[in-house]
């Protein structure tokens, strides 16, 4: 009776199995490398977008500063009488401008021709090296032109303490002119809104708003 001869794996078979495992390991490593690469690209893109938005915000401050300079001494809107009427040359409207549901004035969303009704394109600010252009408009939060009063304007109406700890003074009802005996009374002030459109590279648009008062 003959026993079947036992076969022993040859060196070639062993090398084949090692090669299969090596290929599987290589595929897994490649998949991991691709996943890490995509994750890094996404992170870098997110960081880039955050930096870009922050820079756009910083650029918008140029327009806010221009609006504030206009109402300071020597500015085109320094005189309160000048602010009682529209002044397109100063990008100024004495009444609240029509806006979209998000509160952005329509004048900043339309063409240059539409903007010319409330402002001047010559007031646009540009940052040539960054390919950024900035357009802004200032409107008084009022329903009608003319002298501002609580009847037609949104007024700053802070409540402050007078001489006694229990004495409250309302800015709306107590002005320095009407209460000369009480110098701590606050004169009501009209509120102005500045809206800014920043146009960056690839025609990206960002909008910003702020409010301020002027003496």
Coordinates of C-alpha atoms in Angstrom, one line a residue:
X1 CA 0.0 0.0 0.0
X2 CA 1.4 3.3 -1.1
X3 CA 0.8 6.5 0.8
X4 CA 0.2 9.6 -1.2
X5 CA 3.2 11.8 -1.3
X6 CA 2.9 14.9 0.9
X7 CA 3.3 18.2 -1.0
X8 CA 5.2 21.0 0.5
X9 CA 4.7 24.7 -0.4
X10 CA 7.4 25.9 -2.6
X11 CA 9.3 29.1 -2.1
X12 CA 7.5 30.5 -5.2
X13 CA 4.0 29.9 -3.6
X14 CA 5.1 31.7 -0.4
X15 CA 6.4 34.6 -2.4
X16 CA 3.1 34.9 -4.2
X17 CA 1.1 35.1 -0.9
X18 CA 3.5 37.8 0.4
X19 CA 3.0 39.7 -2.8
X20 CA -0.8 39.6 -2.5
X21 CA -0.7 40.9 1.1
X22 CA 1.8 43.6 0.1
X23 CA -0.6 44.8 -2.7
X24 CA -3.5 44.9 -0.3
X25 CA -1.5 46.9 2.2
X26 CA -0.4 49.3 -0.6
X27 CA -4.0 49.8 -1.7
X28 CA -5.1 50.6 1.9
X29 CA -2.2 53.0 2.3
X30 CA -3.1 54.7 -1.0
X31 CA -6.7 55.1 0.1
X32 CA -5.6 56.6 3.4
X33 CA -3.2 59.0 1.6
X34 CA -6.0 60.2 -0.7
X35 CA -8.4 60.7 2.3
X36 CA -5.7 62.7 4.2
X37 CA -5.0 64.8 1.1
X38 CA -8.7 65.7 0.6
X39 CA -9.0 66.5 4.3
X40 CA -6.0 68.9 4.1
X41 CA -7.4 70.5 0.9
X42 CA -10.8 71.1 2.6
X43 CA -9.1 72.6 5.6
X44 CA -6.9 74.9 3.6
X45 CA -10.0 76.0 1.5
X46 CA -11.9 76.7 4.7
X47 CA -9.1 78.7 6.2
X48 CA -8.7 80.6 2.9
X49 CA -12.4 81.5 2.8
X50 CA -12.3 82.7 6.4
X51 CA -9.3 84.9 5.7
X52 CA -10.9 86.2 2.5
X53 CA -14.1 87.2 4.3
X54 CA -12.2 88.8 7.1
X55 CA -10.2 90.9 4.6
X56 CA -13.5 92.0 2.9
X57 CA -14.8 93.1 6.3
X58 CA -11.7 95.1 6.9
X59 CA -12.0 96.7 3.5
X60 CA -15.6 97.7 4.2
X61 CA -14.2 99.9 7.1
X62 CA -12.9 102.2 4.4
X63 CA -16.4 103.2 3.4
X64 CA -17.6 103.5 7.0
X65 CA -14.7 105.9 7.6
X66 CA -15.6 107.9 4.5
X67 CA -19.2 108.2 5.7
X68 CA -18.1 109.4 9.1
X69 CA -15.7 112.0 7.6
X70 CA -18.6 113.4 5.6
X71 CA -20.5 114.4 8.7
X72 CA -17.4 115.8 10.5
X73 CA -16.2 119.3 10.4
X74 CA -15.3 120.2 6.8
X75 CA -17.3 117.3 5.3
X76 CA -20.1 117.7 2.8
X77 CA -22.6 116.7 5.4
X78 CA -21.2 118.5 8.4
X79 CA -24.0 121.0 8.4
X80 CA -27.3 119.6 9.7
X81 CA -29.2 121.6 7.1
X82 CA -27.3 119.7 4.4
X83 CA -28.5 116.4 5.9
X84 CA -32.2 117.5 5.7
X85 CA -32.2 116.9 2.0
X86 CA -30.8 114.4 -0.5
X87 CA -27.3 114.8 -1.6
X88 CA -26.3 112.3 -4.4
X89 CA -22.9 113.9 -4.7
X90 CA -22.2 112.6 -1.1
X91 CA -24.0 109.3 -1.5
X92 CA -26.6 110.5 0.9
X93 CA -30.4 110.2 1.2
X94 CA -32.4 112.1 3.7
X95 CA -35.0 109.3 3.8
X96 CA -34.7 105.6 4.3
X97 CA -33.9 103.9 1.0
X98 CA -36.0 101.1 -0.4
X99 CA -34.4 97.8 0.6
X100 CA -34.7 94.1 -0.1
X101 CA -36.0 91.7 2.6
X102 CA -32.4 91.4 4.0
X103 CA -32.3 95.1 4.5
X104 CA -29.8 95.9 1.7
X105 CA -30.6 99.1 -0.2
X106 CA -31.7 98.3 -3.7
X107 CA -29.4 101.0 -5.0
X108 CA -26.4 98.8 -4.1
X109 CA -27.9 95.8 -6.0
X110 CA -28.7 97.5 -9.3
X111 CA -26.6 99.0 -12.1
X112 CA -24.5 102.1 -12.1
X113 CA -27.4 104.0 -13.7
X114 CA -29.8 103.0 -10.9
X115 CA -27.2 104.0 -8.3
X116 CA -26.7 107.4 -9.9
X117 CA -30.2 108.4 -8.5
X118 CA -28.9 108.3 -5.0
X119 CA -25.1 108.4 -5.2
X120 CA -22.1 109.1 -7.4
X121 CA -19.9 106.3 -8.8
X122 CA -16.9 108.7 -8.5
X123 CA -17.1 108.1 -4.7
X124 CA -16.4 104.4 -5.2
X125 CA -13.3 103.3 -3.4
X126 CA -10.8 100.9 -5.1
X127 CA -7.9 98.7 -3.9
X128 CA -6.2 98.0 -7.2
X129 CA -3.6 95.5 -6.0
X130 CA -6.4 93.4 -4.4
X131 CA -8.9 93.9 -7.2
X132 CA -11.5 95.2 -4.7
X133 CA -14.0 97.9 -5.3
X134 CA -16.2 99.4 -2.6
X135 CA -19.5 101.3 -3.0
X136 CA -21.5 102.8 -0.1
X137 CA -24.6 104.8 0.5
X138 CA -25.7 106.7 3.6
X139 CA -29.4 107.1 4.4
X140 CA -31.2 108.8 7.3
X141 CA -33.6 106.6 9.1
X142 CA -36.5 108.9 8.3
X143 CA -39.8 108.8 6.5
X144 CA -39.6 112.3 5.0
X145 CA -37.0 114.9 4.2
X146 CA -36.7 118.2 6.2
X147 CA -35.9 118.8 9.8
X148 CA -35.7 115.6 11.9
X149 CA -38.0 115.0 14.8
X150 CA -39.4 112.0 16.6
X151 CA -42.5 112.3 14.3
X152 CA -40.6 111.5 11.1
X153 CA -37.2 110.1 12.2
X154 CA -35.8 107.3 14.3
X155 CA -34.1 109.1 17.1
X156 CA -31.4 108.0 19.5
X157 CA -33.4 107.8 22.8
X158 CA -31.1 106.7 25.5
X159 CA -32.2 107.0 29.1
X160 CA -29.6 108.5 31.4
X161 CA -29.5 109.4 35.1
X162 CA -29.6 113.0 36.2
X163 CA -28.4 114.6 39.4
X164 CA -30.3 112.4 41.7
X165 CA -29.9 108.6 41.6
X166 CA -33.7 108.2 41.1
X167 CA -34.1 110.9 38.4
X168 CA -34.4 109.5 34.9
X169 CA -34.1 111.8 31.9
X170 CA -35.5 110.7 28.5
X171 CA -33.6 112.0 25.5
X172 CA -36.8 112.2 23.5
X173 CA -38.6 114.4 26.0
X174 CA -35.7 116.4 27.4
X175 CA -33.4 118.4 25.2
X176 CA -30.7 120.8 26.4
X177 CA -32.6 123.7 24.7
X178 CA -35.9 122.9 26.5
X179 CA -34.2 122.2 29.8
X180 CA -31.5 124.8 30.1
X181 CA -31.7 124.4 33.9
X182 CA -30.7 120.7 33.5
X183 CA -27.4 120.5 31.5
X184 CA -27.4 116.7 31.8
X185 CA -30.4 116.4 29.6
X186 CA -29.6 114.7 26.3
X187 CA -30.6 116.2 22.9
X188 CA -32.3 113.7 20.6
X189 CA -30.2 112.7 17.6
X190 CA -31.1 111.3 14.3
X191 CA -29.7 107.9 13.4
X192 CA -28.0 107.4 10.0
X193 CA -27.3 104.1 8.3
X194 CA -24.3 103.3 6.1
X195 CA -24.6 100.3 3.8
X196 CA -21.5 99.0 2.0
X197 CA -21.0 96.7 -0.9
X198 CA -17.6 95.2 -1.3
X199 CA -16.8 93.5 -4.7
X200 CA -13.8 91.3 -4.7
X201 CA -12.0 89.0 -7.1
X202 CA -14.1 86.7 -9.2
X203 CA -17.0 89.2 -8.7
X204 CA -17.7 88.0 -5.2
X205 CA -20.0 90.4 -3.3
X206 CA -20.2 91.1 0.4
X207 CA -22.5 93.6 2.2
X208 CA -22.1 95.3 5.5
X209 CA -24.1 97.9 7.5
X210 CA -23.5 100.1 10.5
X211 CA -25.3 103.0 12.1
X212 CA -24.1 106.3 13.6
X213 CA -25.3 109.6 14.9
X214 CA -24.0 113.1 14.2
X215 CA -24.2 116.3 16.2

